[in-house]
């Protein structure tokens, strides 16, 4: 393990492994199948990156999140570690070249998305590589009972058949007992060693408060604890709104959501990490890769959709081990709205089919066509064109994304609006004088026939493809036309990108995945009910409730959650009443009515305290119903 420590120091500049990292690495190096459950921020990737560096050959990392693959590969490259990522959107030729590099270029880590393992030829090529370890990241995606089930992950179930001698390391941040069983059996892990860090975070006080005025309560909490805090909200609009309201209440705040440009994201993030502002108001887009130890408070002002996501988000406080607060504010109306909010927007098969067909028509994709096509996509424009409900539509597209049918990236891209300002005759003359621009201009005119009358939202990728040129050339021509005042041209960034991973087959496509939709909707309903149970259970320790959800049985109350502190508040009162009684009885014998008067305590507390004192033989009762201290 000395070599491992040296590598840790050299590349990550840490002196010691954290938590279970060392044990996991040792087990992996002993060529054993391993299941590791480490909470977010537990340093999961180190568990396969160090073994990758320590051994000859190549470590295969399967990860469902393209953004995470990109991040990690870039990160490793800046450290001087040779790593490659094979995600979607890379041509077969390129993939083939990259795999050649793996074979001869001394690469240490090869990341790929599960979809890539579906191609037989890629699998065959992989088999010829010296693979020393297969790490399956976010392994809970393999289970239908997991929060982010991806059927593409089911395609990696036969890894053990193809690589019988290679150890497999399955990693996850949160798995219920059922999901854990699924991971082990689906991946066919043999004689697996389990490493599970308890879900117990004993420095976090879980608080659930029912309040009428959430803003007021939030301000109270944040003023009492003027340290770094995160507030989770449901949508982008409330992000901006709540941040503004906090500032008006004198609390420095910024915000973060998926619709911001990379520059804005970095700017706001830095404001918060450098502690120039106390609070960051964020949607669930905020989280990946946050490693801030001193977050004091995480507040949710809307109900989360599952205990899994609540645990992860709440768990971003108190990473330094100091006492921290995970607060969930709710009002009675939330409770009533929740089902409508979450369950009414789950798409059924019919709706899913409709959205899929409309998506294809929106981009003019014909039946049997469309594979690997990529477009900029504005959900609002799409929904208003076909009069579809936004949230339900988003859920449907997200489902298609998880099934691998499309890839929806929230990355920043430009939305470009164009209108021709000069008559068509003039445009034709311009084209004859600038023949190198003719093809692109004609394509624009053919694709958007109304572009003389009203501004058209231009799909640059589509135009480039039709005109058989590149996006850069199209953008260059648009810039020139704009400069010459031939077109009006505006660009702003509110769109995402959508890639079609399969040919359009309408019902056939949807029939294949609809059984997963049924299970997913069932799961979502269950998950919401777990959240409602967590919030509404008034007679149990919150920490115990969370742990039970993840299959752990905690014996003792945590002593710091909202339930436990109300218990404590009741007890000191009783204790002080007993003290008052003892004082009162020290120079007289009194009946309970007189004790109430002397101690000025409510009768039920006096009676409760007297019972305690009798039980502990501190006082005795006389035949005239007076109490006196026992000698
Ligand atoms: Zn408790």
XYZ file of C-alpha atoms and ligand atoms in Angstrom, residues 541-543 557-561 564, ligand 1:
10
model
C -36.170 10.481 15.314
C -35.565 11.856 11.781
C -32.129 10.325 11.588
C -32.129 8.491 18.883
C -29.712 10.995 17.349
C -30.426 13.604 20.010
C -30.135 16.568 17.614
C -32.926 16.294 15.020
C -35.146 14.787 19.425
Zn -33.167 12.420 16.292
